[in-house]
mmCIF file of C-alpha atoms in Angstrom:
data_model
loop_
_atom_site.group_PDB
_atom_site.id
_atom_site.type_symbol
_atom_site.label_atom_id
_atom_site.label_comp_id
_atom_site.label_asym_id
_atom_site.label_seq_id
_atom_site.Cartn_x
_atom_site.Cartn_y
_atom_site.Cartn_z
ATOM 1 C CA MET Y 90 7.880 -2.089 12.460
ATOM 2 C CA TYR Y 91 11.281 -3.497 13.262
ATOM 3 C CA ARG Y 92 12.351 -3.738 17.084
ATOM 4 C CA LYS Y 93 15.642 -1.882 15.998
ATOM 5 C CA ASN Y 94 13.244 0.954 15.100
ATOM 6 C CA ARG Y 95 11.555 1.266 18.448
ATOM 7 C CA LEU Y 96 12.205 3.372 21.498
ATOM 8 C CA ARG Y 97 11.200 1.047 24.370
ATOM 9 C CA LYS Y 98 12.853 2.305 27.597
ATOM 10 C CA ASN Y 99 11.563 5.146 29.726
ATOM 11 C CA GLU Y 100 15.192 6.553 29.702
ATOM 12 C CA GLU Y 101 15.333 6.620 25.894
ATOM 13 C CA PHE Y 102 11.805 8.615 26.101
ATOM 14 C CA GLN Y 103 13.193 11.057 28.572
ATOM 15 C CA VAL Y 104 16.273 11.928 26.763
ATOM 16 C CA VAL Y 105 14.373 12.885 23.633
ATOM 17 C CA PHE Y 106 12.079 14.916 25.588
ATOM 18 C CA LYS Y 107 14.548 16.830 27.694
ATOM 19 C CA GLN Y 108 17.330 17.323 24.705
ATOM 20 C CA GLY Y 109 15.135 17.242 21.803
ATOM 21 C CA THR Y 110 12.961 19.800 19.918
ATOM 22 C CA SER Y 111 9.292 19.638 19.352
ATOM 23 C CA VAL Y 112 6.810 20.742 16.525
ATOM 24 C CA ALA Y 113 3.079 20.231 16.392
ATOM 25 C CA ASN Y 114 0.076 20.400 14.505
ATOM 26 C CA ARG Y 115 -3.601 19.837 15.736
ATOM 27 C CA GLN Y 116 -3.580 16.072 15.715
ATOM 28 C CA PHE Y 117 0.168 15.383 16.551
ATOM 29 C CA VAL Y 118 3.293 16.552 18.718
ATOM 30 C CA ILE Y 119 6.665 15.208 17.498
ATOM 31 C CA TYR Y 120 9.826 15.497 19.741
ATOM 32 C CA SER Y 121 12.969 14.668 17.687
ATOM 33 C CA LEU Y 122 16.708 14.377 18.585
ATOM 34 C CA LYS Y 123 19.537 13.712 16.344
ATOM 35 C CA LYS Y 124 21.875 11.001 17.332
ATOM 36 C CA GLU Y 125 25.173 10.933 15.593
ATOM 37 C CA GLY Y 126 26.705 7.422 14.444
ATOM 38 C CA GLN Y 127 23.072 5.661 14.628
ATOM 39 C CA GLU Y 128 22.355 3.519 11.643
ATOM 40 C CA ASP Y 129 18.569 3.430 11.885
ATOM 41 C CA PHE Y 130 15.955 5.974 13.072
ATOM 42 C CA ARG Y 131 14.126 4.919 16.092
ATOM 43 C CA VAL Y 132 10.511 5.954 16.926
ATOM 44 C CA GLY Y 133 8.282 5.955 20.117
ATOM 45 C CA VAL Y 134 4.626 6.307 19.984
ATOM 46 C CA SER Y 135 2.550 7.788 22.878
ATOM 47 C CA VAL Y 136 -1.275 7.749 23.037
ATOM 48 C CA SER Y 137 -3.052 8.890 26.329
ATOM 49 C CA LYS Y 138 -5.924 7.529 28.087
ATOM 50 C CA LYS Y 139 -7.681 10.568 27.316
ATOM 51 C CA MET Y 140 -7.822 9.321 23.752
ATOM 52 C CA GLY Y 141 -10.360 6.467 24.700
ATOM 53 C CA ASN Y 142 -10.411 2.841 25.426
ATOM 54 C CA ALA Y 143 -7.597 0.286 24.813
ATOM 55 C CA VAL Y 144 -9.202 -0.597 21.305
ATOM 56 C CA THR Y 145 -8.867 2.920 20.373
ATOM 57 C CA ARG Y 146 -5.474 3.731 21.713
ATOM 58 C CA ASN Y 147 -4.129 0.581 20.020
ATOM 59 C CA ARG Y 148 -5.807 1.370 16.568
ATOM 60 C CA LEU Y 149 -4.249 4.921 16.801
ATOM 61 C CA ARG Y 150 -0.932 3.456 17.656
ATOM 62 C CA ARG Y 151 -1.019 0.912 14.805
ATOM 63 C CA ALA Y 152 -2.076 3.618 12.331
ATOM 64 C CA ILE Y 153 1.064 5.676 13.388
ATOM 65 C CA LYS Y 154 3.519 2.871 12.991
ATOM 66 C CA GLU Y 155 1.885 1.785 9.549
ATOM 67 C CA ALA Y 156 2.188 5.339 8.438
ATOM 68 C CA ILE Y 157 5.833 5.594 9.402
ATOM 69 C CA ARG Y 158 6.485 2.156 7.882
ATOM 70 C CA LEU Y 159 5.235 3.398 4.498
ATOM 71 C CA ARG Y 160 7.572 6.010 4.245
ATOM 72 C CA ALA Y 161 10.503 4.537 6.283
ATOM 73 C CA ASP Y 162 13.055 4.692 3.492
ATOM 74 C CA GLU Y 163 12.591 8.497 3.317
ATOM 75 C CA ILE Y 164 13.227 9.275 7.155
ATOM 76 C CA LYS Y 165 16.804 10.385 8.145
ATOM 77 C CA SER Y 166 18.602 7.540 9.813
ATOM 78 C CA ASN Y 167 20.548 9.457 12.631
ATOM 79 C CA LEU Y 168 17.239 10.307 14.603
ATOM 80 C CA ASP Y 169 15.298 9.419 17.561
ATOM 81 C CA PHE Y 170 11.795 10.771 17.642
ATOM 82 C CA ILE Y 171 8.620 10.260 19.589
ATOM 83 C CA VAL Y 172 5.074 10.873 18.072
ATOM 84 C CA ILE Y 173 2.424 11.998 20.580
ATOM 85 C CA CYS Y 174 -1.262 11.624 19.368
ATOM 86 C CA ARG Y 175 -3.761 14.488 20.260
ATOM 87 C CA LEU Y 176 -7.394 14.151 20.761
ATOM 88 C CA PRO Y 177 -8.479 15.351 17.259
ATOM 89 C CA ALA Y 178 -6.644 12.547 15.613
ATOM 90 C CA VAL Y 179 -9.284 10.152 16.983
ATOM 91 C CA ASP Y 180 -12.012 11.187 14.361
ATOM 92 C CA LEU Y 181 -9.743 11.149 11.267
ATOM 93 C CA GLU Y 182 -9.864 8.777 8.416
ATOM 94 C CA PHE Y 183 -6.503 6.913 7.728
ATOM 95 C CA HIS Y 184 -5.836 8.934 4.613
ATOM 96 C CA GLN Y 185 -6.412 12.269 6.538
ATOM 97 C CA PHE Y 186 -4.522 10.882 9.659
ATOM 98 C CA LYS Y 187 -1.504 9.858 7.479
ATOM 99 C CA GLU Y 188 -1.380 13.232 5.682
ATOM 100 C CA SER Y 189 -1.541 15.257 9.058
ATOM 101 C CA LEU Y 190 1.115 12.886 10.392
ATOM 102 C CA TYR Y 191 3.500 13.656 7.288
ATOM 103 C CA HIS Y 192 2.873 17.363 7.582
ATOM 104 C CA CYS Y 193 4.198 17.400 11.215
ATOM 105 C CA MET Y 194 7.007 15.171 10.149
ATOM 106 C CA LYS Y 195 7.994 17.563 7.553
ATOM 107 C CA LYS Y 196 7.783 20.463 10.047
ATOM 108 C CA ALA Y 197 9.922 18.685 12.267
ATOM 109 C CA GLN Y 198 12.354 17.848 9.242
ATOM 110 C CA LEU Y 199 12.476 14.136 9.717
ATOM 111 C CA PHE Y 200 12.666 13.330 5.990
ATOM 112 C CA LYS Y 201 15.954 12.934 3.987
ATOM 113 C CA GLY Y 202 16.889 15.919 1.749
ATOM 114 C CA MET Y 203 15.279 18.646 4.044
ATOM 115 C CA LYS Y 204 17.685 21.325 5.317
ATOM 116 C CA LYS Y 205 16.978 23.709 8.030
ATOM 117 C CA GLU Y 206 15.239 26.944 7.154
ATOM 118 C CA LYS Y 207 16.461 30.234 8.318
ATOM 119 C CA ASN Y 208 14.136 32.498 10.240
ATOM 120 C CA ARG Y 209 13.138 35.409 8.075
ATOM 121 C CA SER Y 210 12.331 38.500 10.442
ATOM 122 C CA SER Y 211 12.188 41.391 8.226
#
């Protein structure tokens, strides 16, 4: 993943956490924040020490970044988002891992061509 596509500073993470919206499934939580005038999307990845040792955490980080890289051209350009990995993701094969991440990204409406859905309470 290119350097321009990464959130690196704690302040950048905190802005997304405080001002952004979140969606989740069993394996991931995604916080997203729309940033007007930004040319590229930026992503931050968080994997807790509860997930396992450094080898396991780095493997999960690399898997998340690779899954995002595979569909980078479909992600809206004016977004900052953070992917937080949950414990059940440790046991998934890469294909399942990727599908679960894409499911959560669709719920967060990170892909181009997705419009906000209205809540239907009838």
